[in-house]
Each structure stands twice: as structure tokens, then as C-alpha cells.
Amino acid sequence: MNTLRLRSVSAVLGIALCSALLAATGAAADKVDARSRAIHESLLTLDTHLDTPALLSVPGWSMLDRHSVVADGSQLDLPRMIEGGLDGGFFATYIGQGPLTDAGRAAARDAALVRLQEIHQLVAANPKTFEIAYTAEDGPRIAATKKRVVYLSMENGYPVGQDVSLLTTFYKLGVRIAGPVHFLNNDLGDSSTDPKGPVWHGLSPLGKEYVKAANRLGILLDASHASDEVLEQLLELSKAPIVLTHSGTKAVYDHPRNVDDEHLRRLAAKDGVIQIYAYSDYFVPHPHPPEREAAIAALRKKYAGQRSRAQMEAQTRELAQVDAKYPIPRGTFEDFIAHLLHAVKVAGVDHVGIGLDFDGGGGVAGLEDATDYPKITARLLKEGLTPQDLAKIWSGNVLRILKKAQEAAAQDPAG
Ligand SMILES: [Zn+2]
């Protein structure tokens, strides 16, 4: 989830807005030839940042039904995963940063527990279709049975509040990737995008305990959204490699959410992996014309607190009208490819993967929803990458370091 300007309203509102913008601007078709499609289908394909769980509580919205970006703004469901040859991924429990108070922390904890419960309910109700993956080995095993692979992740450490032992609870519920921060600084450390700038200059003392707890459990630490200082300290302190589940490269587009070459090299030197997102605001300049902002604010107010499929659809239509009236530049599939290829060039093919941020504000022209994943395979083959390279990018790299995190935890005397 990356929709800063919508953080104060419901997740659904944020999702619908961004997706409506995507739908309105159309897509450049990238043809997928039969050989590329066959290679794509042969690979274990995992996206490391899927915000779709935010939709599970919407009355009338089902993961089993086919939806569309144009109709309701959503970007992923079972039929579209099948069409897009996506075996699964890391389904995020995203909790936006709220007040650093006891009440705020407790509400974040409870919201995370509810969201995890919803994901478990989906899987339990459809045991022939989905399976929760707990280990690095589970992903390939589950995909071989033709079920969708559901790894769990947590975006923002806010739900642990000031008690990192809660990470054990989340681990027991299946969380295998967790990041300390989101858009704003919190009890654990500094965000890359807090307008106030750094308060801890990296991780807080509690954040360092969070790192130890994650290492003991075998949870991969996620440095997406974290400040550079946090990334540096994670690389220094963590006994396991670090992942960035959804990020981009600063050399291609200079934004605080993107990572510079020096940090990419340091990440790779510790065997870490950067998963590239498809996020327009971090690919191209994002202007804020006042008329557009006012129209969006009015819609935000109109739909605040509303959560049904019919409301999602109505809101998506109205947002598309706003976008048509006040268009702004939008990132493209070509931008995504440029970030990915740059990361491969600098960090190496063993240290790059894919985490598009669908249903969290992700999606660019030409990479609109889950049906578009095969375009990535086709294009990377055209760029000269081999099927072996693609196997790494599509899952091999992240599962390699998840395995390392789990092995390091198994050897931890305190574990
Ligand atoms: Zn995010």
C-alpha cells in the first residue's frame, strides 16, 4: 500500500482511486508469444507485494470472482491470477501508520489480527484452490499441486506497538516477511517519506529488538518504505539477508521510495534482494493541480467509511471521470522494465525480483492487473535474460533468502 494521499481514508478508497487512474489512461500492448507464455507457465511465479487482502472484508467482493480494474478498481483475483500465470505471492497485511498512542497501537494490532484471520478464512474455505506457505520449500510444493501459493507478509511494524514479542504471534499466524515502517516514522524507526525527516536516524532501540526477534523467528525483514539509514542498519544487524518487497531504483527516477546504486550494491553484498514495483508516482513526476485535488478530496469525503462492492464500482466510475477531466502523467511498462533492468545491472540477477504493489496503488500503463504478468516474462526474454534468470527473478531469489532466514533462525540458540 503506497497511497500516501489516501492514508487517512479506507484502504478501499485508496485502491479504487489509484486503479481508476490506471484504467483511464489505457495500456500499451506488449504481445506475448507462445514460447514466452510457455516459459512463463513453467516458472514458479510469485509477486512479493500483493495488497489484495484489503479487499477481503468488502461485502460482495470475492477473490473467486473475476473483477476488472475498470469496473471496481481491483487488480487481482483468482481468475486473473490463472489468466496471468501467477502462482501466488506474499499477501500483505497492511496497516497504515496512525498515532503513536496505546489506543492507536492496540487498534493496529487488532486490525492486523483481523486481516490475517480473513486470509486464513479464505484459504480454509477453498482448500483445493489456495494453500498457506510457511517455508521456502512450501512454495514450489504447493504450486506443483496447481493450488495458489499464499505466503503472508506484514507491511508496517506498527501492529507490534512497543512489544516486539507480538511478532511471535504474527509468525504463528504465518507471517514470513515483515517491514518496520510505512509512510511515517514510528516506534521502530524512520520512514523514507516522513515529511518531518528522521527522528531515530535509523532504527530505534526497539527497532533493533524487532530485528533480533525477526531473526530468531526466521521472518525476512523488508526494507521497502524504510529510510536509507534503516536499510544500512538492517544490513549491519540482521543475521539473514534483507528483502525490499516493492521498491524501485533512484538512478532511473529520483524519489525517496527508490534506492540508489550504492545501497543496491550493499544489499546485494549481503545477499539481499530488491523486488521491483510498478508504481506510477515513483516513476514519473506526480503533480497536484488544485482542481484535481479538490475533486478527489470531495470523492474521498463522499465515500469515506463506505465498503461495499457497489460503492467501489460507483467510486471507480467517478474517479475515472475526475482523471479524464484533470489528467496527470502516468508511469508505463517501459518505466517498470527500466527499473528492473537497472537493478539487474547494478545488483546482479541473483538480487532482483518482482513486487508490483497491485491493489496497493501499483499498476502502470501496460501493467494494469494480474493478467499482465506474462508481458514481463516475454519482455525480459527479449532483453536477453534466460529462462534460468527468470526463474530467479520470479521466485528463486526471494525463496533463497527466505530459506537462509529460516536456517539462521533454526541455528539461533535463543530461538
Ligand atoms: Zn507499500
XYZ file of C-alpha atoms and ligand atoms in Angstrom:
416
model
C 0.000 0.000 0.000
C 1.591 3.207 -1.111
C -1.195 5.720 -1.456
C 0.052 8.411 0.897
C -2.528 10.982 -0.027
C -5.269 8.494 0.857
C -3.799 7.105 4.023
C -6.420 8.745 6.204
C -9.338 7.103 4.435
C -10.219 3.474 3.965
C -7.876 1.162 2.153
C -10.558 0.505 -0.378
C -10.845 4.161 -1.246
C -7.112 4.337 -1.872
C -7.148 1.257 -4.004
C -10.079 2.384 -6.066
C -8.623 5.800 -6.698
C -5.257 4.679 -7.931
C -6.681 1.894 -10.010
C -9.205 4.197 -11.612
C -6.350 6.404 -12.722
C -4.688 3.396 -14.259
C -7.750 2.300 -16.107
C -8.398 5.703 -17.530
C -5.115 6.113 -19.326
C -5.073 2.851 -21.246
C -2.295 0.389 -21.853
C 0.426 -0.191 -24.380
C 0.002 -3.762 -25.517
C 3.096 -5.910 -25.301
C 2.450 -9.069 -27.282
C 3.193 -12.341 -25.514
C 4.392 -15.009 -27.953
C 3.691 -18.715 -27.411
C 7.256 -19.563 -26.352
C 7.315 -16.806 -23.741
C 3.928 -17.868 -22.454
C 5.107 -21.488 -22.151
C 8.223 -20.389 -20.270
C 6.114 -18.165 -18.028
C 3.799 -21.069 -17.199
C 6.764 -23.324 -16.456
C 8.188 -20.967 -13.812
C 7.177 -20.582 -10.191
C 5.852 -17.023 -10.299
C 5.484 -15.132 -7.019
C 4.776 -11.422 -6.551
C 6.172 -10.276 -3.205
C 3.757 -7.436 -2.557
C 0.048 -8.022 -3.065
C -2.322 -5.738 -1.157
C -5.441 -7.619 -2.264
C -6.216 -8.832 1.302
C -7.516 -5.290 1.941
C -10.473 -6.261 -0.257
C -11.391 -9.450 1.580
C -13.638 -7.632 4.030
C -15.596 -5.779 1.324
C -19.166 -7.131 1.258
C -19.940 -8.579 -2.166
C -16.296 -8.742 -3.288
C -14.950 -12.279 -3.679
C -11.438 -13.408 -4.507
C -13.035 -16.239 -6.512
C -14.920 -13.918 -8.888
C -13.461 -12.153 -11.869
C -13.360 -8.398 -11.425
C -11.779 -5.654 -13.509
C -9.777 -2.500 -12.957
C -12.316 -0.536 -14.970
C -15.352 -1.821 -13.049
C -14.196 -1.760 -9.436
C -10.542 -0.760 -9.416
C -9.270 -4.124 -8.175
C -6.226 -5.719 -9.783
C -6.038 -9.328 -8.647
C -8.387 -12.248 -8.034
C -8.256 -15.993 -8.684
C -9.440 -15.906 -12.328
C -6.972 -13.140 -13.172
C -4.135 -14.956 -11.372
C -4.839 -18.011 -13.526
C -5.006 -15.947 -16.726
C -1.794 -14.148 -15.785
C 0.052 -17.340 -14.871
C 0.710 -16.097 -11.334
C 1.236 -18.967 -8.908
C 0.943 -16.795 -5.843
C 2.899 -14.394 -3.743
C 3.189 -12.631 -0.461
C -0.241 -11.354 0.549
C 0.205 -8.292 2.708
C -1.435 -7.386 5.954
C -1.069 -3.634 5.577
C -1.826 -1.360 8.499
C -1.452 2.365 7.890
C 0.541 4.386 10.371
C -1.679 6.008 12.988
C -0.999 7.786 16.255
C 1.787 6.508 18.484
C -0.529 6.073 21.442
C -1.603 3.000 23.406
C -5.035 3.158 21.770
C -3.537 3.577 18.286
C -1.127 0.677 18.750
C -3.868 -1.599 20.105
C -6.160 -0.763 17.192
C -3.338 -1.513 14.728
C -2.633 -4.848 16.423
C -6.308 -5.824 16.313
C -6.707 -4.756 12.676
C -3.682 -6.876 11.708
C -5.092 -9.899 13.550
C -8.452 -9.479 11.805
C -6.804 -9.189 8.384
C -4.699 -12.300 8.950
C -7.825 -14.115 10.073
C -9.598 -13.089 6.857
C -6.780 -14.518 4.736
C -6.830 -17.769 6.701
C -10.603 -17.953 6.273
C -10.299 -17.531 2.502
C -7.761 -20.357 2.305
C -9.643 -22.619 4.728
C -12.856 -22.176 2.743
C -11.090 -23.075 -0.518
C -8.612 -25.814 0.365
C -8.364 -27.118 -3.182
C -7.579 -23.667 -4.557
C -5.261 -21.976 -2.063
C -2.721 -23.071 0.499
C -0.752 -21.055 3.026
C 3.013 -21.384 2.548
C 5.131 -21.322 5.699
C 8.572 -22.347 4.459
C 10.762 -21.681 1.426
C 10.048 -25.254 0.322
C 6.264 -24.847 0.557
C 6.022 -22.502 -2.448
C 7.195 -24.964 -5.140
C 5.414 -27.868 -3.431
C 2.050 -26.065 -3.386
C 2.393 -24.755 -6.947
C 3.062 -28.314 -8.160
C -0.432 -29.233 -6.918
C -1.903 -26.403 -9.042
C -3.052 -24.549 -5.938
C -2.222 -20.872 -5.457
C 0.638 -20.168 -3.075
C -0.303 -17.834 -0.231
C 2.702 -16.523 1.672
C 1.868 -13.884 4.270
C 3.632 -10.609 4.924
C 3.073 -7.610 7.152
C 3.570 -4.068 5.883
C 4.429 -1.709 8.732
C 5.581 -2.823 12.187
C 3.010 -0.570 13.851
C 0.841 -3.571 14.893
C 3.569 -4.815 17.266
C 3.349 -1.490 19.071
C 6.017 -1.416 21.759
C 6.046 -5.160 22.330
C 8.174 -6.970 19.756
C 7.190 -10.314 21.297
C 3.933 -9.845 19.340
C 5.980 -10.711 16.269
C 5.857 -14.305 17.556
C 2.056 -14.191 17.383
C 2.162 -12.894 13.826
C 4.748 -15.528 12.926
C 2.451 -18.241 14.283
C -0.277 -16.861 12.027
C 2.046 -17.350 9.064
C 3.824 -14.012 8.581
C 7.179 -14.638 6.902
C 8.110 -11.129 5.703
C 7.750 -8.032 7.890
C 8.890 -4.436 7.497
C 9.345 -1.987 10.372
C 7.811 1.156 8.866
C 5.432 2.598 6.282
C 4.967 6.226 5.197
C 5.747 7.755 8.573
C 8.305 7.268 11.322
C 7.114 5.042 14.156
C 8.262 3.333 17.349
C 10.630 1.082 15.375
C 12.402 3.501 13.075
C 12.372 6.107 10.320
C 10.403 6.070 7.093
C 11.851 7.255 3.766
C 8.854 9.548 3.264
C 8.046 11.170 6.623
C 7.797 14.918 5.896
C 9.299 15.607 9.309
C 12.550 13.844 8.389
C 14.346 11.297 10.557
C 13.783 11.104 14.316
C 15.833 7.999 15.127
C 18.446 8.219 12.366
C 17.699 4.633 11.511
C 16.161 2.054 13.800
C 15.079 2.914 17.324
C 16.363 0.744 20.200
C 13.011 -1.082 19.954
C 13.530 -1.436 16.195
C 16.819 -3.206 16.865
C 14.958 -5.629 19.152
C 12.470 -6.137 16.311
C 15.366 -7.172 14.049
C 16.566 -9.706 16.620
C 13.044 -11.077 17.075
C 12.576 -11.442 13.306
C 15.942 -13.204 13.015
C 15.078 -15.598 15.861
C 11.778 -16.493 14.182
C 13.041 -16.703 10.603
C 10.991 -13.764 9.342
C 12.592 -11.928 6.404
C 12.991 -8.213 7.121
C 11.550 -5.864 4.495
C 13.269 -2.507 3.938
C 10.724 -1.090 1.475
C 9.438 2.245 2.857
C 12.372 2.433 5.285
C 14.904 5.265 5.244
C 18.395 4.622 3.879
C 19.728 4.704 7.443
C 17.282 1.957 8.431
C 18.348 -0.093 5.407
C 22.010 0.347 6.366
C 21.339 -0.737 9.952
C 19.241 -3.705 8.846
C 22.114 -4.823 6.624
C 24.530 -4.433 9.513
C 22.424 -6.051 12.257
C 20.416 -8.778 10.557
C 21.742 -12.320 10.602
C 19.752 -13.031 7.434
C 19.622 -11.201 4.078
C 17.229 -8.264 3.632
C 14.415 -8.005 1.102
C 12.792 -4.908 -0.371
C 9.407 -6.336 -1.356
C 8.304 -3.391 -3.507
C 10.776 -0.665 -4.453
C 12.468 0.994 -7.429
C 15.819 2.464 -8.426
C 16.856 6.037 -7.784
C 19.166 6.137 -10.815
C 16.136 5.690 -13.089
C 13.870 8.052 -11.152
C 14.909 10.085 -8.134
C 12.352 9.560 -5.360
C 12.758 8.730 -1.649
C 10.952 5.395 -2.209
C 13.622 4.358 -4.724
C 17.078 3.010 -3.834
C 20.397 4.390 -5.100
C 23.112 2.254 -6.691
C 25.372 2.322 -3.649
C 22.647 0.868 -1.434
C 21.734 -1.671 -4.123
C 25.333 -2.884 -4.098
C 25.375 -3.083 -0.307
C 22.088 -5.003 -0.358
C 23.486 -7.498 -2.873
C 26.756 -7.837 -0.952
C 24.688 -9.214 1.944
C 22.781 -11.484 -0.487
C 19.650 -9.305 -0.279
C 17.008 -8.892 -2.970
C 15.111 -5.886 -4.373
C 11.694 -6.629 -5.836
C 10.666 -4.010 -8.386
C 7.246 -2.341 -8.197
C 5.074 -0.800 -10.901
C 4.204 2.414 -9.131
C 3.445 5.467 -11.192
C 4.077 8.152 -8.565
C 7.619 6.827 -8.103
C 8.318 6.517 -11.834
C 7.284 9.948 -13.141
C 6.642 13.397 -11.622
C 3.316 13.491 -9.820
C 1.792 16.976 -9.998
C -1.058 18.054 -7.691
C -3.234 20.500 -9.656
C -5.649 22.143 -7.173
C -8.820 21.381 -9.178
C -7.938 17.713 -9.333
C -7.007 17.591 -5.658
C -10.301 19.255 -4.720
C -12.323 16.829 -6.847
C -10.512 13.870 -5.299
C -10.988 15.274 -1.796
C -14.721 15.598 -2.460
C -14.912 11.970 -3.575
C -12.874 10.919 -0.593
C -15.401 12.617 1.658
C -18.355 11.183 -0.213
C -17.135 7.591 0.066
C -15.411 7.779 3.449
C -16.165 4.721 5.562
C -18.158 3.008 2.811
C -17.147 -0.519 1.972
C -19.258 -2.487 -0.431
C -18.663 -3.743 -3.935
C -21.392 -1.468 -5.314
C -19.750 1.525 -3.667
C -16.346 0.505 -5.014
C -17.830 0.396 -8.507
C -19.570 3.756 -8.201
C -16.463 5.363 -6.813
C -14.268 3.848 -9.525
C -16.538 5.358 -12.195
C -16.441 8.800 -10.590
C -12.687 8.694 -10.114
C -12.229 7.815 -13.776
C -14.240 10.923 -14.634
C -12.005 13.063 -12.417
C -8.942 11.579 -14.026
C -10.295 12.210 -17.526
C -11.057 15.820 -16.629
C -7.764 16.542 -14.852
C -5.224 14.057 -16.237
C -1.702 13.793 -14.859
C 1.326 11.926 -16.273
C 1.396 8.209 -15.685
C 4.271 5.710 -15.486
C 4.482 2.946 -18.063
C 5.514 -0.659 -18.567
C 8.711 0.745 -20.125
C 9.498 2.572 -16.869
C 8.996 -0.654 -14.919
C 11.333 -2.531 -17.282
C 13.928 0.260 -16.989
C 13.933 -0.004 -13.170
C 14.137 -3.780 -13.270
C 16.962 -3.902 -15.824
C 18.891 -1.236 -13.949
C 18.603 -3.244 -10.723
C 19.855 -6.350 -12.562
C 22.774 -4.361 -13.976
C 23.836 -2.942 -10.617
C 22.897 -5.677 -8.113
C 23.041 -8.729 -10.377
C 20.376 -11.174 -11.489
C 20.560 -13.050 -8.180
C 19.315 -9.989 -6.324
C 16.229 -8.782 -8.199
C 12.591 -9.840 -8.254
C 9.039 -8.598 -8.772
C 6.570 -6.998 -6.329
C 4.198 -4.803 -8.303
C 2.062 -3.466 -5.392
C -1.229 -4.450 -7.019
C -4.261 -3.326 -5.012
C -1.968 -1.014 -3.072
C -1.599 1.741 -5.628
C 0.572 -0.219 -8.061
C -0.058 -0.576 -11.770
C 1.212 1.498 -14.694
C 0.155 1.849 -18.322
C 0.621 -1.599 -19.827
C 0.856 -3.353 -16.458
C -2.657 -2.884 -15.171
C -3.635 -6.045 -13.361
C -2.756 -9.693 -12.748
C -3.491 -10.686 -16.332
C -0.432 -8.702 -17.453
C 2.294 -10.693 -15.674
C 3.231 -12.727 -18.816
C 4.273 -9.485 -20.543
C 7.126 -9.191 -18.070
C 8.463 -12.644 -18.931
C 8.117 -12.004 -22.669
C 9.918 -8.700 -22.459
C 12.777 -9.915 -20.263
C 13.390 -12.815 -22.658
C 13.580 -10.260 -25.483
C 16.092 -8.314 -23.410
C 18.334 -11.383 -23.413
C 17.621 -12.823 -19.994
C 17.497 -16.616 -19.918
C 14.715 -18.832 -18.517
C 17.157 -19.599 -15.670
C 17.491 -15.866 -14.943
C 13.711 -15.548 -14.975
C 13.307 -18.437 -12.552
C 15.456 -16.468 -10.109
C 13.612 -13.197 -10.685
C 10.148 -14.767 -10.451
C 10.737 -16.547 -7.124
C 14.136 -18.214 -6.824
C 15.856 -15.208 -5.280
C 13.287 -14.400 -2.617
C 12.877 -18.067 -1.684
C 16.673 -18.467 -1.462
C 16.871 -15.748 1.158
C 13.707 -16.875 2.957
C 15.422 -20.250 3.295
C 18.519 -18.524 4.651
C 16.430 -16.608 7.197
C 14.724 -19.829 8.265
C 18.051 -21.704 8.531
C 19.596 -18.881 10.559
C 16.596 -18.999 12.931
C 16.915 -22.757 13.314
C 20.530 -22.268 14.399
C 19.743 -19.393 16.775
C 20.437 -20.564 20.349
C 17.717 -18.210 21.637
C 15.166 -19.433 19.061
Zn 3.911 -0.094 0.298
